[in-house]
Amino acid sequence: MSASRLATGGSAIDRSRPIRFSFDGASVDGFAGDTIASALLANDIAVVGRSFKYHRPRGIWGAGVEEPNALVDIGGPQASPNTRATTEPARDGLVAKSVNATPNALADRNAFLDRFSRFIPAAFYYKTFMWPDWHMFEPRIRAMAGLGKVDTDWTSPGTADQVNHHCDVLVVGAGPAGLATARMAAGAGLSATLVDDQRKPGGSLGHRAGEIDGKPVAMWIEETVAELTAGGHLILPSTTAFGIYDHDLVGLNQRHFDGRRDTLWRVRPRHIVLATGAIERPLPFANNDLPGVLSADAALAYLRRHAVLVGRRVVVATNNDSAYEVAAALAEAGADVTLVDIRRDGFPETPAKARLVKGRALAAAKGRLRVEGVTLDDGTRLDADCVLVSGGWTPTIHLFGQAKGKLAWSDARAAFLPGDPVDGISVAGAAAGSVSLSAVFASSEKTVASLSKTKAAVPGSTGPEATGGIAAAWPVPGSKGRIWIDYQNDVTVKDVELAARENFVSVEHLKRYTTLGMATDQGKTSNLPGLALMAGITGRTVPEVGTTTYRPPFTPVPLASFAGARAGELMAPVRRLPLESVHRASGAVFQEYGGWLRPAHYGGRDADADRAIQDEALRARRSVALFDGSTLGKIEVIGPKAAEFVDFLYYNTMSTLKPGRCRYGFMLSETGVVFDDGVLVRLDEHRFVVSCSSSHVAAVHARLEEWRQDRFGREAVYIHNATSDMATLTVSGPSARKLLETVDLGLSLDDADLPHMAIGQGSYGGDAVRIARVSFTGDRSYEISIRADRAEPLWAHLRQAGQALDAVVIGLEALMILRAEKGFIVIGKDTDGTTLPHDLGSEGPRAKRQTEYVGRRSLFIDDASRGDRLQLVGLTVPFGEAPLPTGSHGIKRESGRLRSQGFVTSSYQSPTLGRPIALGLIERGAARHGETIEIQYLGKVRTATIAAPCAFDPAGDRLHA
């Protein structure tokens, strides 16, 4: 290889702006507009990396996202590992380093591994390192397996923007098909968005010959872009459509080259047009991975865009017509060109300044660190410093496949083309198999005609037309030499043959056994040759072998793009109480509970905190407590099928609940596990309020919406989350009723009118209030819900009136003691991911309900009926001992070994009982009340006695006190 920069030409570069950067410590000169790859070629740097497994020297192959070899680590403020040199703009002062090479690509000390290649074929580590223990070898193997390195000193330049966008037509690809489609769509009155992964629109028009509407292609491109921009249509350069997701959501990643993070676009178009082009394939011959073996089309792009002549003695090997323009252009630029075509006839006119060898194929490339010559299949030796290959074109149908599109094999194109149409998606241009500009524009016209009855002007090709003649040239089983199929993953013909011998003949098995088509390359150049080889080995056709599943992303997307600004409070926003400032003024100490910032206790910090919590809990039992329960869920379920809906969502039957009444119940997951608990309020025949756990409001809301959409229409059930609309103020304790009677709420508090588990409607200060007679403390309690912005006067009134009754304001820590004394559970704390309702003592619905509900089937599998299930219990300790540590395990000694038989879920010192209390999940706990077990925590063993969960007022008399 003897590449150089020509003195003139180069449509992409600005010769008035020279730049200099470093690669592997060496200085590299270039111009603004160069990519790292074009600048490396212009400086005749042939070896730019080392292969993944064998550490063979690798050079630049392509000119875009298809590049499998030239991956570099970018250092500095805009650091980025594993970046394709073909897509990264060269910048003055940039520092680039080859990957997988020590100390550099040219002098890699691990190159010796290639000498042992016969001992390390595909999947060798699955066999070689199993004895005596894989873990002995794993650290070193994993250390060698990675490519790029993460810069540990790198600092984030900031968050990535995320944009949601809607349009009539999203056109992916700004080549001739994409530009024509977008222009015609705009002319038909549709809003168009045009995206392309290159910095400038044009695609193949940037380096292939053509004339459109009698104008040079550059002029036509400029006019088209200007027309779209003037019409208010969106054009996004340097933007890759990396995935199509449910409901035609298209993910775009837009790169910026000014220090900003990439931008993630979520686009929901009415229609998607894939004008994604095609990727040139390599040809199979021995040593086809040597530096100096390039894609023919890439060489043409470097010549015409960057004025880089990739070699002086060039062999162009092909099986199709597209390479003839390449040969002619390089010969015109001064290269000595030999064109080797496997076809004996049916090819275009031979370029005037090139030699043609017809009916012959390359057998091998010669050289060590770069190409020095080639051998033909008849033994002829040709001197060469560069080999350009064109093995045909593979349409870029990855996005079509992601959208569940089926592919159809085309013998005429020797490639898979889009098959049956997919609703909302069209394919145009080379991605659909079109070759000539006329055919490309015809496919665009057909696409736009299907979207609008308004006819738009169709561009016409008035210059030279490409032809699509091709003769298939696939890897052949049993070929001599080492022929590479997948450059990025070091997969050879012999690796595929080995996979077939070991019966990994399914394409998905082949991919995973050999790593063919994996990693960042995703098989862009390798998949089809690999499939064709497997077809030849197994005696099948290529379509019979099939393709692997196309999955996003098409190219790597920075994790920062997916994260966007979601960090800190934007990742998990702190939810705040309407009365936060009031509580702070009262000396509240705040902590985070389930995403809510809530008072833990009032007064007392550090060592005094426990004393303050104990005092709050004790006074709450003796007089009356005020508690801000605004975080409780208030999700309304409304509609003619609301009763049927809540019956399906709850473990308990809820449709029998009378208006004005409440019922406690469980929601289960589909696996039968307790998902949430809480009170359901029935306001009227068709309206319920789900009062779920504070930390589960978002999850329960999403769950209700999911099942509504799945089984009920919006006309049958409507979900409204009113949690943030209303504040809930709780009054609890023996004097709760006395306190409320001092506040004019406009309703009777008599037990006959407002019994336990009932609701009443009243008012305060002219605002409606809802009073629910429910209790999480075991004492008489009232929950008063009022508009959030009107809660402060009511709270102040309650506090002032409560002074005469020795009322106490309590935080969540005191409430946890009160509920634990009664054996009331907190989901996620007193349950785990296996807890079923009957483990908590709720057996009735499981035994009696006949109607369907979420999780019902899972309650009757064998595991749900095991006799050793963990069940909710209370735990007591000997007099005078400290509370059990939460998380400590109940242990059982078996054959000299310890086995866990459950664990402590909640544990507190009860000021009312004057002793520790605890809840736990213990094997067969419900049947073991009175039994003493051992409890272990951090190596220390204690004893505890299993008891009923309720340790205080088991008869429930205080609910009506």
Short mmCIF file of N, CA and C in Angstrom, two decimals, residues 817-922:
data_model
loop_
_atom_site.label_atom_id
_atom_site.label_comp_id
_atom_site.label_asym_id
_atom_site.label_seq_id
_atom_site.Cartn_x
_atom_site.Cartn_y
_atom_site.Cartn_z
N ILE A 817 -43.58 2.02 64.43
CA ILE A 817 -43.69 1.30 65.71
C ILE A 817 -45.15 0.95 65.99
N LEU A 818 -46.04 1.93 65.79
CA LEU A 818 -47.45 1.71 66.08
C LEU A 818 -48.04 0.60 65.21
N ARG A 819 -47.71 0.62 63.92
CA ARG A 819 -48.29 -0.41 63.04
C ARG A 819 -47.69 -1.78 63.35
N ALA A 820 -46.39 -1.84 63.73
CA ALA A 820 -45.76 -3.12 64.04
C ALA A 820 -46.34 -3.72 65.32
N GLU A 821 -46.72 -2.87 66.28
CA GLU A 821 -47.35 -3.37 67.49
C GLU A 821 -48.64 -4.11 67.15
N LYS A 822 -49.32 -3.66 66.12
CA LYS A 822 -50.57 -4.30 65.70
C LYS A 822 -50.35 -5.43 64.69
N GLY A 823 -49.13 -5.63 64.24
CA GLY A 823 -48.87 -6.68 63.26
C GLY A 823 -49.24 -6.28 61.85
N PHE A 824 -49.40 -4.98 61.60
CA PHE A 824 -49.70 -4.50 60.25
C PHE A 824 -48.41 -4.49 59.42
N ILE A 825 -48.52 -4.93 58.19
CA ILE A 825 -47.32 -5.11 57.39
C ILE A 825 -47.06 -3.92 56.47
N VAL A 826 -45.81 -3.81 56.03
CA VAL A 826 -45.39 -2.90 54.96
C VAL A 826 -44.89 -3.77 53.82
N ILE A 827 -45.52 -3.65 52.66
CA ILE A 827 -45.13 -4.47 51.51
C ILE A 827 -43.71 -4.10 51.08
N GLY A 828 -42.90 -5.10 50.88
CA GLY A 828 -41.51 -4.88 50.51
C GLY A 828 -40.59 -4.87 51.71
N LYS A 829 -41.16 -4.67 52.88
CA LYS A 829 -40.38 -4.73 54.11
C LYS A 829 -40.71 -6.01 54.87
N ASP A 830 -41.99 -6.27 55.05
CA ASP A 830 -42.42 -7.49 55.74
C ASP A 830 -42.80 -8.59 54.76
N THR A 831 -42.54 -8.35 53.50
CA THR A 831 -42.72 -9.39 52.47
C THR A 831 -41.47 -9.39 51.59
N ASP A 832 -41.32 -10.45 50.82
CA ASP A 832 -40.23 -10.46 49.84
C ASP A 832 -40.81 -10.87 48.49
N GLY A 833 -39.95 -11.17 47.55
CA GLY A 833 -40.41 -11.48 46.20
C GLY A 833 -41.04 -12.83 46.03
N THR A 834 -41.28 -13.53 47.15
CA THR A 834 -41.93 -14.84 47.06
C THR A 834 -43.19 -14.92 47.91
N THR A 835 -43.52 -13.84 48.64
CA THR A 835 -44.61 -13.89 49.62
C THR A 835 -45.97 -13.91 48.93
N LEU A 836 -46.74 -14.93 49.22
CA LEU A 836 -48.10 -15.07 48.70
C LEU A 836 -49.10 -14.65 49.78
N PRO A 837 -50.33 -14.34 49.40
CA PRO A 837 -51.27 -13.83 50.42
C PRO A 837 -51.52 -14.80 51.56
N HIS A 838 -51.57 -16.10 51.29
CA HIS A 838 -51.82 -17.03 52.39
C HIS A 838 -50.62 -17.16 53.32
N ASP A 839 -49.44 -16.71 52.88
CA ASP A 839 -48.28 -16.65 53.78
C ASP A 839 -48.49 -15.57 54.84
N LEU A 840 -49.38 -14.62 54.55
CA LEU A 840 -49.68 -13.52 55.48
C LEU A 840 -50.95 -13.77 56.25
N GLY A 841 -51.50 -14.98 56.10
CA GLY A 841 -52.70 -15.34 56.84
C GLY A 841 -53.99 -15.07 56.11
N SER A 842 -53.92 -14.65 54.85
CA SER A 842 -55.13 -14.35 54.08
C SER A 842 -55.40 -15.50 53.12
N GLU A 843 -56.15 -16.48 53.60
CA GLU A 843 -56.41 -17.70 52.85
C GLU A 843 -57.78 -17.68 52.17
N GLY A 844 -58.71 -16.87 52.70
CA GLY A 844 -60.10 -16.93 52.27
C GLY A 844 -60.33 -16.81 50.77
N PRO A 845 -59.89 -15.72 50.12
CA PRO A 845 -60.14 -15.60 48.68
C PRO A 845 -59.54 -16.74 47.86
N ARG A 846 -58.39 -17.20 48.25
CA ARG A 846 -57.75 -18.31 47.53
C ARG A 846 -58.62 -19.56 47.58
N ALA A 847 -59.26 -19.77 48.74
CA ALA A 847 -60.06 -20.97 48.91
C ALA A 847 -61.47 -20.82 48.33
N LYS A 848 -62.00 -19.60 48.31
CA LYS A 848 -63.42 -19.44 47.99
C LYS A 848 -63.71 -18.75 46.67
N ARG A 849 -62.83 -17.84 46.22
CA ARG A 849 -63.16 -17.09 45.02
C ARG A 849 -63.14 -17.99 43.79
N GLN A 850 -64.16 -17.88 42.96
CA GLN A 850 -64.25 -18.66 41.73
C GLN A 850 -63.96 -17.81 40.50
N THR A 851 -64.10 -16.48 40.64
CA THR A 851 -63.88 -15.61 39.49
C THR A 851 -62.39 -15.36 39.28
N GLU A 852 -62.05 -14.92 38.08
CA GLU A 852 -60.65 -14.72 37.73
C GLU A 852 -60.11 -13.42 38.33
N TYR A 853 -58.86 -13.43 38.73
CA TYR A 853 -58.18 -12.22 39.20
C TYR A 853 -56.69 -12.39 38.93
N VAL A 854 -55.99 -11.28 38.91
CA VAL A 854 -54.56 -11.31 38.60
C VAL A 854 -53.83 -12.16 39.64
N GLY A 855 -53.07 -13.13 39.18
CA GLY A 855 -52.28 -13.97 40.05
C GLY A 855 -52.95 -15.24 40.51
N ARG A 856 -54.23 -15.43 40.18
CA ARG A 856 -54.99 -16.56 40.73
C ARG A 856 -54.36 -17.89 40.37
N ARG A 857 -54.01 -18.08 39.11
CA ARG A 857 -53.46 -19.37 38.69
C ARG A 857 -52.19 -19.72 39.46
N SER A 858 -51.37 -18.71 39.73
CA SER A 858 -50.10 -18.98 40.40
C SER A 858 -50.27 -19.41 41.85
N LEU A 859 -51.43 -19.15 42.44
CA LEU A 859 -51.65 -19.53 43.83
C LEU A 859 -51.94 -21.01 44.00
N PHE A 860 -52.03 -21.74 42.87
CA PHE A 860 -52.39 -23.16 42.96
C PHE A 860 -51.32 -24.07 42.35
N ILE A 861 -50.17 -23.50 42.06
CA ILE A 861 -49.07 -24.36 41.59
C ILE A 861 -48.46 -25.06 42.79
N ASP A 862 -47.63 -26.05 42.53
CA ASP A 862 -47.07 -26.86 43.63
C ASP A 862 -46.28 -26.01 44.61
N ASP A 863 -45.52 -25.04 44.09
CA ASP A 863 -44.69 -24.24 44.98
C ASP A 863 -45.53 -23.43 45.96
N ALA A 864 -46.71 -22.99 45.52
CA ALA A 864 -47.57 -22.19 46.40
C ALA A 864 -48.14 -23.00 47.54
N SER A 865 -48.13 -24.32 47.42
CA SER A 865 -48.72 -25.18 48.45
C SER A 865 -47.67 -25.91 49.28
N ARG A 866 -46.41 -25.51 49.13
CA ARG A 866 -45.36 -26.16 49.92
C ARG A 866 -45.62 -26.00 51.41
N GLY A 867 -45.29 -27.01 52.16
CA GLY A 867 -45.52 -26.96 53.60
C GLY A 867 -44.48 -26.16 54.35
N ASP A 868 -43.37 -25.82 53.69
CA ASP A 868 -42.30 -25.11 54.40
C ASP A 868 -42.21 -23.65 53.98
N ARG A 869 -43.31 -23.09 53.53
CA ARG A 869 -43.28 -21.70 53.09
C ARG A 869 -43.02 -20.75 54.26
N LEU A 870 -42.38 -19.60 53.95
CA LEU A 870 -42.15 -18.58 54.97
C LEU A 870 -43.47 -17.87 55.26
N GLN A 871 -43.83 -17.79 56.54
CA GLN A 871 -45.11 -17.21 56.93
C GLN A 871 -44.89 -16.10 57.96
N LEU A 872 -45.81 -15.14 57.94
CA LEU A 872 -45.70 -13.98 58.82
C LEU A 872 -45.94 -14.38 60.27
N VAL A 873 -45.03 -13.93 61.14
CA VAL A 873 -45.16 -14.21 62.58
C VAL A 873 -44.67 -13.00 63.37
N GLY A 874 -45.00 -13.02 64.66
CA GLY A 874 -44.37 -12.11 65.60
C GLY A 874 -43.22 -12.82 66.29
N LEU A 875 -42.27 -12.07 66.80
CA LEU A 875 -41.12 -12.65 67.51
C LEU A 875 -40.90 -11.87 68.80
N THR A 876 -40.78 -12.61 69.91
CA THR A 876 -40.50 -11.97 71.20
C THR A 876 -39.15 -12.45 71.70
N VAL A 877 -38.51 -11.62 72.50
CA VAL A 877 -37.19 -11.96 73.04
C VAL A 877 -37.29 -12.03 74.56
N PRO A 878 -36.36 -12.72 75.22
CA PRO A 878 -36.37 -12.79 76.68
C PRO A 878 -36.34 -11.39 77.31
N PHE A 879 -36.94 -11.28 78.46
CA PHE A 879 -37.05 -10.01 79.16
C PHE A 879 -35.68 -9.36 79.35
N GLY A 880 -35.65 -8.07 79.06
CA GLY A 880 -34.41 -7.31 79.28
C GLY A 880 -33.46 -7.28 78.09
N GLU A 881 -33.73 -8.09 77.06
CA GLU A 881 -32.83 -8.09 75.92
C GLU A 881 -33.18 -6.97 74.94
N ALA A 882 -32.22 -6.63 74.09
CA ALA A 882 -32.40 -5.58 73.09
C ALA A 882 -33.23 -6.10 71.93
N PRO A 883 -33.80 -5.20 71.13
CA PRO A 883 -34.54 -5.65 69.94
C PRO A 883 -33.67 -6.47 69.01
N LEU A 884 -34.31 -7.39 68.29
CA LEU A 884 -33.60 -8.18 67.30
C LEU A 884 -33.18 -7.30 66.12
N PRO A 885 -32.02 -7.49 65.56
CA PRO A 885 -31.62 -6.71 64.38
C PRO A 885 -32.49 -7.09 63.17
N THR A 886 -32.98 -6.10 62.47
CA THR A 886 -33.73 -6.37 61.25
C THR A 886 -32.79 -7.03 60.23
N GLY A 887 -33.27 -8.08 59.62
CA GLY A 887 -32.44 -8.82 58.67
C GLY A 887 -31.74 -10.02 59.25
N SER A 888 -31.79 -10.18 60.57
CA SER A 888 -31.17 -11.37 61.16
C SER A 888 -31.99 -12.60 60.80
N HIS A 889 -31.33 -13.74 60.76
CA HIS A 889 -31.94 -14.97 60.27
C HIS A 889 -32.29 -15.92 61.41
N GLY A 890 -33.46 -16.53 61.26
CA GLY A 890 -33.78 -17.67 62.11
C GLY A 890 -33.03 -18.87 61.56
N ILE A 891 -32.30 -19.57 62.42
CA ILE A 891 -31.44 -20.66 61.94
C ILE A 891 -31.88 -21.99 62.52
N LYS A 892 -31.52 -23.03 61.79
CA LYS A 892 -31.81 -24.38 62.21
C LYS A 892 -30.55 -25.20 62.02
N ARG A 893 -30.22 -26.01 63.00
CA ARG A 893 -29.00 -26.82 62.93
C ARG A 893 -29.36 -28.19 62.37
N GLU A 894 -28.74 -28.53 61.25
CA GLU A 894 -28.99 -29.81 60.62
C GLU A 894 -27.67 -30.47 60.24
N SER A 895 -27.41 -31.63 60.81
CA SER A 895 -26.19 -32.39 60.51
C SER A 895 -24.95 -31.54 60.71
N GLY A 896 -24.95 -30.76 61.79
CA GLY A 896 -23.78 -29.95 62.11
C GLY A 896 -23.65 -28.67 61.31
N ARG A 897 -24.63 -28.38 60.47
CA ARG A 897 -24.57 -27.17 59.65
C ARG A 897 -25.76 -26.28 59.97
N LEU A 898 -25.60 -24.99 59.71
CA LEU A 898 -26.68 -24.04 59.96
C LEU A 898 -27.45 -23.80 58.67
N ARG A 899 -28.77 -23.72 58.79
CA ARG A 899 -29.63 -23.43 57.65
C ARG A 899 -30.62 -22.35 58.03
N SER A 900 -30.81 -21.38 57.15
CA SER A 900 -31.78 -20.32 57.43
C SER A 900 -33.19 -20.88 57.31
N GLN A 901 -34.03 -20.49 58.26
CA GLN A 901 -35.44 -20.85 58.19
C GLN A 901 -36.33 -19.61 58.23
N GLY A 902 -35.76 -18.49 57.79
CA GLY A 902 -36.52 -17.25 57.72
C GLY A 902 -35.71 -16.10 58.25
N PHE A 903 -36.35 -14.94 58.36
CA PHE A 903 -35.61 -13.75 58.77
C PHE A 903 -36.53 -12.73 59.41
N VAL A 904 -35.93 -11.80 60.13
CA VAL A 904 -36.65 -10.73 60.81
C VAL A 904 -36.88 -9.60 59.82
N THR A 905 -38.12 -9.16 59.67
CA THR A 905 -38.45 -8.12 58.70
C THR A 905 -38.59 -6.74 59.33
N SER A 906 -39.11 -6.67 60.54
CA SER A 906 -39.27 -5.40 61.26
C SER A 906 -38.97 -5.63 62.73
N SER A 907 -38.33 -4.67 63.37
CA SER A 907 -37.99 -4.85 64.78
C SER A 907 -37.90 -3.48 65.44
N TYR A 908 -38.57 -3.32 66.58
CA TYR A 908 -38.61 -2.03 67.27
C TYR A 908 -38.66 -2.26 68.78
N GLN A 909 -38.33 -1.21 69.51
CA GLN A 909 -38.61 -1.15 70.94
C GLN A 909 -39.97 -0.50 71.10
N SER A 910 -40.92 -1.22 71.72
CA SER A 910 -42.27 -0.69 71.89
C SER A 910 -42.36 0.06 73.21
N PRO A 911 -42.56 1.39 73.19
CA PRO A 911 -42.68 2.13 74.46
C PRO A 911 -43.98 1.82 75.19
N THR A 912 -45.00 1.45 74.44
CA THR A 912 -46.29 1.13 75.06
C THR A 912 -46.22 -0.18 75.82
N LEU A 913 -45.60 -1.20 75.21
CA LEU A 913 -45.49 -2.52 75.84
C LEU A 913 -44.27 -2.61 76.75
N GLY A 914 -43.33 -1.70 76.59
CA GLY A 914 -42.14 -1.72 77.43
C GLY A 914 -41.20 -2.85 77.09
N ARG A 915 -41.24 -3.35 75.89
CA ARG A 915 -40.36 -4.45 75.48
C ARG A 915 -40.17 -4.42 73.95
N PRO A 916 -39.19 -5.16 73.45
CA PRO A 916 -39.01 -5.22 72.01
C PRO A 916 -40.13 -6.02 71.33
N ILE A 917 -40.44 -5.64 70.12
CA ILE A 917 -41.37 -6.40 69.28
C ILE A 917 -40.71 -6.61 67.93
N ALA A 918 -41.15 -7.64 67.23
CA ALA A 918 -40.58 -7.90 65.90
C ALA A 918 -41.57 -8.68 65.07
N LEU A 919 -41.46 -8.51 63.76
CA LEU A 919 -42.18 -9.31 62.79
C LEU A 919 -41.15 -10.06 61.95
N GLY A 920 -41.56 -11.20 61.44
CA GLY A 920 -40.63 -11.97 60.63
C GLY A 920 -41.35 -12.92 59.70
N LEU A 921 -40.60 -13.46 58.77
CA LEU A 921 -41.09 -14.52 57.88
C LEU A 921 -40.32 -15.78 58.24
N ILE A 922 -41.03 -16.75 58.78
CA ILE A 922 -40.40 -17.97 59.29
C ILE A 922 -41.09 -19.18 58.68
#
